[in-house]
Amino acid sequence: MWVDDDGIVKGMIHIEGNQIAELYVDYFFWNQGIGAKLIEFAKDEYDVSFLWTLEKITDAIRFYESHGFTLNGQRKFEEGTTEYLVMLER
């Protein structure tokens, strides 16, 4: 797990093998490049190749697509919910 912290924790990324397991940026810090910095770090340092995100969060899908990930057609239920996760890979 890596954290963007300059005295205030603004975001974090959790990497498991070649998967981005979690990416979170505090809403207050959206659109400041923090998520982009974290995802590019993961790509450069850990050669991540895929991630899952909620299908209904189209902003997240567009963000990941802008960083070289594409939907590959795989989807599954998010455990304990009726929501779908979709896979993006590069």
Short mmCIF file of N, CA, C and O in Angstrom, two decimals:
data_model
loop_
_atom_site.label_atom_id
_atom_site.label_comp_id
_atom_site.label_asym_id
_atom_site.label_seq_id
_atom_site.Cartn_x
_atom_site.Cartn_y
_atom_site.Cartn_z
N MET A 1 0.85 -1.17 0.00
CA MET A 1 0.00 0.00 0.00
C MET A 1 0.90 1.23 0.00
O MET A 1 1.87 1.30 0.74
N TRP A 2 0.55 2.19 -0.86
CA TRP A 2 1.29 3.44 -0.97
C TRP A 2 0.34 4.60 -0.72
O TRP A 2 -0.82 4.56 -1.10
N VAL A 3 0.86 5.64 -0.07
CA VAL A 3 0.03 6.77 0.34
C VAL A 3 0.63 8.06 -0.20
O VAL A 3 1.84 8.25 -0.16
N ASP A 4 -0.22 8.95 -0.70
CA ASP A 4 0.19 10.30 -1.06
C ASP A 4 0.00 11.14 0.20
O ASP A 4 -1.13 11.35 0.65
N ASP A 5 1.11 11.57 0.78
CA ASP A 5 1.06 12.24 2.08
C ASP A 5 2.11 13.36 2.11
O ASP A 5 3.30 13.10 2.05
N ASP A 6 1.65 14.58 2.14
CA ASP A 6 2.56 15.71 2.31
C ASP A 6 2.24 16.43 3.61
O ASP A 6 2.23 17.64 3.70
N GLY A 7 1.98 15.62 4.63
CA GLY A 7 1.51 16.14 5.91
C GLY A 7 0.02 15.88 6.09
O GLY A 7 -0.49 15.85 7.19
N ILE A 8 -0.67 15.69 4.96
CA ILE A 8 -2.08 15.34 4.93
C ILE A 8 -2.21 14.15 3.97
O ILE A 8 -1.72 14.21 2.85
N VAL A 9 -2.86 13.08 4.42
CA VAL A 9 -3.07 11.94 3.54
C VAL A 9 -4.16 12.32 2.55
O VAL A 9 -5.28 12.62 2.93
N LYS A 10 -3.78 12.34 1.27
CA LYS A 10 -4.71 12.75 0.22
C LYS A 10 -5.24 11.58 -0.58
O LYS A 10 -6.33 11.64 -1.14
N GLY A 11 -4.46 10.50 -0.67
CA GLY A 11 -4.88 9.35 -1.45
C GLY A 11 -4.01 8.15 -1.15
O GLY A 11 -2.97 8.27 -0.50
N MET A 12 -4.46 6.99 -1.61
CA MET A 12 -3.70 5.76 -1.42
C MET A 12 -3.97 4.79 -2.55
O MET A 12 -4.99 4.88 -3.22
N ILE A 13 -3.01 3.90 -2.77
CA ILE A 13 -3.17 2.84 -3.75
C ILE A 13 -2.69 1.55 -3.12
O ILE A 13 -1.67 1.52 -2.43
N HIS A 14 -3.46 0.49 -3.32
CA HIS A 14 -3.15 -0.84 -2.79
C HIS A 14 -2.90 -1.74 -4.00
O HIS A 14 -3.77 -1.91 -4.83
N ILE A 15 -1.69 -2.28 -4.06
CA ILE A 15 -1.28 -3.13 -5.17
C ILE A 15 -1.10 -4.55 -4.67
O ILE A 15 -0.44 -4.77 -3.65
N GLU A 16 -1.68 -5.50 -5.37
CA GLU A 16 -1.51 -6.92 -5.06
C GLU A 16 -1.01 -7.61 -6.32
O GLU A 16 -1.77 -7.76 -7.27
N GLY A 17 0.26 -7.97 -6.34
CA GLY A 17 0.83 -8.58 -7.53
C GLY A 17 0.81 -7.59 -8.67
O GLY A 17 1.37 -6.51 -8.59
N ASN A 18 0.11 -7.96 -9.76
CA ASN A 18 0.00 -7.05 -10.90
C ASN A 18 -1.40 -6.42 -11.00
O ASN A 18 -1.81 -5.97 -12.05
N GLN A 19 -2.09 -6.38 -9.87
CA GLN A 19 -3.45 -5.82 -9.81
C GLN A 19 -3.48 -4.58 -8.92
O GLN A 19 -2.89 -4.56 -7.84
N ILE A 20 -4.19 -3.56 -9.39
CA ILE A 20 -4.54 -2.45 -8.50
C ILE A 20 -5.78 -2.91 -7.74
O ILE A 20 -6.85 -3.05 -8.33
N ALA A 21 -5.60 -3.20 -6.46
CA ALA A 21 -6.70 -3.71 -5.65
C ALA A 21 -7.59 -2.57 -5.14
O ALA A 21 -8.80 -2.75 -4.98
N GLU A 22 -6.99 -1.40 -4.91
CA GLU A 22 -7.75 -0.24 -4.45
C GLU A 22 -7.02 1.03 -4.88
O GLU A 22 -5.79 1.07 -4.87
N LEU A 23 -7.78 2.02 -5.23
CA LEU A 23 -7.26 3.37 -5.46
C LEU A 23 -8.27 4.32 -4.85
O LEU A 23 -9.46 4.27 -5.17
N TYR A 24 -7.79 5.15 -3.94
CA TYR A 24 -8.69 6.08 -3.25
C TYR A 24 -8.03 7.45 -3.17
O TYR A 24 -6.86 7.56 -2.79
N VAL A 25 -8.77 8.47 -3.54
CA VAL A 25 -8.35 9.85 -3.35
C VAL A 25 -9.48 10.55 -2.61
O VAL A 25 -10.65 10.47 -3.02
N ASP A 26 -9.13 11.20 -1.51
CA ASP A 26 -10.13 11.94 -0.74
C ASP A 26 -10.83 12.94 -1.67
O ASP A 26 -10.18 13.63 -2.46
N TYR A 27 -12.15 12.99 -1.58
CA TYR A 27 -12.95 13.84 -2.47
C TYR A 27 -12.46 15.29 -2.50
O TYR A 27 -12.47 15.94 -3.53
N PHE A 28 -12.02 15.80 -1.36
CA PHE A 28 -11.54 17.18 -1.27
C PHE A 28 -10.37 17.44 -2.21
O PHE A 28 -10.15 18.56 -2.65
N PHE A 29 -9.61 16.37 -2.56
CA PHE A 29 -8.41 16.51 -3.38
C PHE A 29 -8.58 16.00 -4.81
O PHE A 29 -7.60 15.86 -5.55
N TRP A 30 -9.80 15.70 -5.22
CA TRP A 30 -10.04 15.26 -6.60
C TRP A 30 -9.59 16.34 -7.58
O TRP A 30 -9.59 17.53 -7.28
N ASN A 31 -9.22 15.91 -8.77
CA ASN A 31 -8.83 16.78 -9.87
C ASN A 31 -7.57 17.60 -9.57
O ASN A 31 -7.38 18.69 -10.11
N GLN A 32 -6.70 17.05 -8.72
CA GLN A 32 -5.42 17.69 -8.43
C GLN A 32 -4.25 16.82 -8.88
O GLN A 32 -3.11 17.09 -8.52
N GLY A 33 -4.53 15.74 -9.62
CA GLY A 33 -3.46 14.89 -10.14
C GLY A 33 -2.97 13.81 -9.21
O GLY A 33 -2.03 13.08 -9.54
N ILE A 34 -3.59 13.67 -8.05
CA ILE A 34 -3.12 12.70 -7.08
C ILE A 34 -3.39 11.27 -7.55
O ILE A 34 -2.51 10.41 -7.50
N GLY A 35 -4.59 11.01 -8.03
CA GLY A 35 -4.91 9.68 -8.55
C GLY A 35 -4.03 9.33 -9.74
O GLY A 35 -3.53 8.20 -9.86
N ALA A 36 -3.80 10.30 -10.61
CA ALA A 36 -2.93 10.07 -11.78
C ALA A 36 -1.52 9.73 -11.33
O ALA A 36 -0.89 8.81 -11.86
N LYS A 37 -1.01 10.44 -10.33
CA LYS A 37 0.33 10.18 -9.82
C LYS A 37 0.41 8.77 -9.24
O LYS A 37 1.37 8.04 -9.50
N LEU A 38 -0.59 8.38 -8.48
CA LEU A 38 -0.59 7.05 -7.87
C LEU A 38 -0.69 5.94 -8.91
O LEU A 38 0.02 4.93 -8.82
N ILE A 39 -1.56 6.10 -9.89
CA ILE A 39 -1.73 5.05 -10.90
C ILE A 39 -0.49 4.95 -11.79
O ILE A 39 -0.06 3.84 -12.15
N GLU A 40 0.12 6.06 -12.13
CA GLU A 40 1.34 6.02 -12.94
C GLU A 40 2.49 5.39 -12.15
O GLU A 40 3.29 4.64 -12.71
N PHE A 41 2.56 5.65 -10.86
CA PHE A 41 3.55 5.00 -9.99
C PHE A 41 3.35 3.48 -10.04
O PHE A 41 4.31 2.73 -10.20
N ALA A 42 2.11 3.04 -9.91
CA ALA A 42 1.82 1.60 -9.93
C ALA A 42 2.19 0.97 -11.26
O ALA A 42 2.73 -0.14 -11.31
N LYS A 43 1.92 1.67 -12.35
CA LYS A 43 2.27 1.15 -13.68
C LYS A 43 3.78 1.08 -13.85
O LYS A 43 4.31 0.09 -14.37
N ASP A 44 4.49 2.13 -13.43
CA ASP A 44 5.93 2.20 -13.63
C ASP A 44 6.71 1.28 -12.70
O ASP A 44 7.64 0.60 -13.12
N GLU A 45 6.34 1.25 -11.44
CA GLU A 45 7.12 0.52 -10.44
C GLU A 45 6.68 -0.93 -10.25
O GLU A 45 7.48 -1.76 -9.82
N TYR A 46 5.43 -1.24 -10.53
CA TYR A 46 4.91 -2.58 -10.27
C TYR A 46 4.30 -3.24 -11.49
O TYR A 46 3.78 -4.35 -11.39
N ASP A 47 4.36 -2.57 -12.63
CA ASP A 47 3.86 -3.12 -13.88
C ASP A 47 2.46 -3.72 -13.73
O ASP A 47 2.18 -4.82 -14.20
N VAL A 48 1.58 -2.98 -13.04
CA VAL A 48 0.21 -3.47 -12.86
C VAL A 48 -0.44 -3.62 -14.23
O VAL A 48 -0.16 -2.86 -15.15
N SER A 49 -1.31 -4.62 -14.34
CA SER A 49 -1.91 -4.89 -15.64
C SER A 49 -3.43 -4.93 -15.62
O SER A 49 -4.05 -4.94 -16.68
N PHE A 50 -4.04 -4.95 -14.43
CA PHE A 50 -5.50 -4.97 -14.41
C PHE A 50 -6.05 -4.46 -13.08
O PHE A 50 -5.32 -4.32 -12.10
N LEU A 51 -7.36 -4.20 -13.10
CA LEU A 51 -8.08 -3.77 -11.91
C LEU A 51 -9.56 -4.03 -12.12
O LEU A 51 -10.00 -4.28 -13.24
N TRP A 52 -10.29 -4.01 -11.03
CA TRP A 52 -11.76 -4.11 -11.07
C TRP A 52 -12.32 -2.82 -10.49
O TRP A 52 -11.76 -2.26 -9.55
N THR A 53 -13.43 -2.36 -11.06
CA THR A 53 -14.13 -1.19 -10.52
C THR A 53 -15.62 -1.39 -10.69
O THR A 53 -16.06 -2.22 -11.50
N LEU A 54 -16.40 -0.65 -9.94
CA LEU A 54 -17.85 -0.76 -10.05
C LEU A 54 -18.30 -0.27 -11.42
O LEU A 54 -17.91 0.81 -11.87
N GLU A 55 -19.14 -1.05 -12.07
CA GLU A 55 -19.63 -0.73 -13.40
C GLU A 55 -20.37 0.60 -13.44
O GLU A 55 -20.29 1.35 -14.41
N LYS A 56 -21.08 0.91 -12.37
CA LYS A 56 -21.92 2.12 -12.36
C LYS A 56 -21.11 3.41 -12.18
O LYS A 56 -21.64 4.49 -12.41
N ILE A 57 -19.84 3.32 -11.82
CA ILE A 57 -19.05 4.52 -11.61
C ILE A 57 -18.30 4.84 -12.90
O ILE A 57 -17.12 4.56 -13.08
N THR A 58 -19.02 5.45 -13.81
CA THR A 58 -18.48 5.71 -15.14
C THR A 58 -17.31 6.71 -15.11
O THR A 58 -16.43 6.64 -15.97
N ASP A 59 -17.30 7.61 -14.14
CA ASP A 59 -16.16 8.53 -14.02
C ASP A 59 -14.87 7.76 -13.74
O ASP A 59 -13.82 8.10 -14.27
N ALA A 60 -14.95 6.73 -12.90
CA ALA A 60 -13.77 5.91 -12.60
C ALA A 60 -13.32 5.17 -13.85
O ALA A 60 -12.12 5.10 -14.14
N ILE A 61 -14.26 4.62 -14.59
CA ILE A 61 -13.91 3.89 -15.81
C ILE A 61 -13.20 4.83 -16.79
O ILE A 61 -12.16 4.49 -17.35
N ARG A 62 -13.74 6.03 -16.97
CA ARG A 62 -13.10 7.00 -17.87
C ARG A 62 -11.69 7.37 -17.38
O ARG A 62 -10.76 7.51 -18.16
N PHE A 63 -11.54 7.53 -16.07
CA PHE A 63 -10.23 7.84 -15.49
C PHE A 63 -9.24 6.73 -15.82
O PHE A 63 -8.13 7.00 -16.30
N TYR A 64 -9.62 5.49 -15.57
CA TYR A 64 -8.71 4.37 -15.85
C TYR A 64 -8.41 4.26 -17.34
O TYR A 64 -7.27 3.98 -17.73
N GLU A 65 -9.41 4.49 -18.17
CA GLU A 65 -9.18 4.46 -19.61
C GLU A 65 -8.18 5.54 -20.04
O GLU A 65 -7.35 5.31 -20.91
N SER A 66 -8.24 6.69 -19.41
CA SER A 66 -7.31 7.76 -19.74
C SER A 66 -5.88 7.43 -19.33
O SER A 66 -4.94 8.09 -19.77
N HIS A 67 -5.72 6.39 -18.52
CA HIS A 67 -4.40 5.94 -18.08
C HIS A 67 -4.02 4.60 -18.70
O HIS A 67 -3.17 3.88 -18.18
N GLY A 68 -4.66 4.27 -19.83
CA GLY A 68 -4.23 3.12 -20.61
C GLY A 68 -4.92 1.81 -20.33
O GLY A 68 -4.53 0.78 -20.87
N PHE A 69 -5.94 1.80 -19.50
CA PHE A 69 -6.69 0.58 -19.20
C PHE A 69 -7.94 0.55 -20.08
O PHE A 69 -8.50 1.60 -20.40
N THR A 70 -8.36 -0.65 -20.47
CA THR A 70 -9.57 -0.79 -21.28
C THR A 70 -10.46 -1.88 -20.70
O THR A 70 -9.96 -2.87 -20.14
N LEU A 71 -11.75 -1.70 -20.85
CA LEU A 71 -12.70 -2.74 -20.44
C LEU A 71 -12.45 -3.98 -21.29
O LEU A 71 -12.26 -3.88 -22.50
N ASN A 72 -12.45 -5.14 -20.64
CA ASN A 72 -12.19 -6.37 -21.40
C ASN A 72 -13.42 -7.27 -21.49
O ASN A 72 -13.31 -8.39 -21.97
N GLY A 73 -14.56 -6.80 -21.02
CA GLY A 73 -15.80 -7.57 -21.13
C GLY A 73 -16.11 -8.45 -19.93
O GLY A 73 -17.21 -8.98 -19.82
N GLN A 74 -15.15 -8.60 -19.02
CA GLN A 74 -15.41 -9.42 -17.83
C GLN A 74 -16.15 -8.59 -16.79
O GLN A 74 -15.84 -7.42 -16.57
N ARG A 75 -17.12 -9.22 -16.16
CA ARG A 75 -17.84 -8.57 -15.06
C ARG A 75 -18.27 -9.63 -14.07
O ARG A 75 -18.42 -10.81 -14.41
N LYS A 76 -18.45 -9.22 -12.83
CA LYS A 76 -18.87 -10.13 -11.77
C LYS A 76 -19.58 -9.32 -10.70
O LYS A 76 -19.44 -8.09 -10.63
N PHE A 77 -20.36 -10.04 -9.88
CA PHE A 77 -21.05 -9.35 -8.78
C PHE A 77 -20.05 -8.96 -7.70
O PHE A 77 -19.14 -9.73 -7.38
N GLU A 78 -20.23 -7.77 -7.15
CA GLU A 78 -19.50 -7.35 -5.97
C GLU A 78 -20.11 -8.13 -4.81
O GLU A 78 -21.34 -8.10 -4.61
N GLU A 79 -19.29 -8.86 -4.10
CA GLU A 79 -19.78 -9.73 -3.04
C GLU A 79 -20.66 -8.97 -2.04
O GLU A 79 -20.31 -7.86 -1.62
N GLY A 80 -21.81 -9.54 -1.74
CA GLY A 80 -22.72 -8.97 -0.76
C GLY A 80 -23.58 -7.83 -1.30
O GLY A 80 -24.26 -7.16 -0.52
N THR A 81 -23.53 -7.60 -2.61
CA THR A 81 -24.33 -6.52 -3.20
C THR A 81 -25.02 -7.02 -4.46
O THR A 81 -24.82 -8.16 -4.87
N THR A 82 -25.76 -6.14 -5.09
CA THR A 82 -26.35 -6.44 -6.40
C THR A 82 -25.62 -5.67 -7.50
O THR A 82 -26.09 -5.61 -8.62
N GLU A 83 -24.48 -5.08 -7.15
CA GLU A 83 -23.70 -4.27 -8.09
C GLU A 83 -22.69 -5.14 -8.84
O GLU A 83 -22.16 -6.09 -8.29
N TYR A 84 -22.41 -4.75 -10.07
CA TYR A 84 -21.41 -5.43 -10.87
C TYR A 84 -20.06 -4.72 -10.81
O TYR A 84 -20.00 -3.49 -10.80
N LEU A 85 -19.00 -5.51 -10.80
CA LEU A 85 -17.65 -5.04 -11.01
C LEU A 85 -17.28 -5.34 -12.44
O LEU A 85 -17.69 -6.37 -12.98
N VAL A 86 -16.50 -4.48 -13.06
CA VAL A 86 -15.99 -4.73 -14.41
C VAL A 86 -14.47 -4.69 -14.35
O VAL A 86 -13.88 -3.98 -13.53
N MET A 87 -13.85 -5.50 -15.22
CA MET A 87 -12.40 -5.55 -15.26
C MET A 87 -11.86 -4.67 -16.37
O MET A 87 -12.41 -4.65 -17.48
N LEU A 88 -10.81 -3.94 -16.04
CA LEU A 88 -10.07 -3.17 -17.03
C LEU A 88 -8.63 -3.68 -17.01
O LEU A 88 -8.11 -4.02 -15.95
N GLU A 89 -8.03 -3.76 -18.20
CA GLU A 89 -6.64 -4.20 -18.25
C GLU A 89 -5.87 -3.39 -19.28
O GLU A 89 -6.45 -2.68 -20.10
N ARG A 90 -4.55 -3.52 -19.20
CA ARG A 90 -3.69 -2.81 -20.16
C ARG A 90 -2.70 -3.78 -20.76
O ARG A 90 -2.49 -4.85 -20.29
#
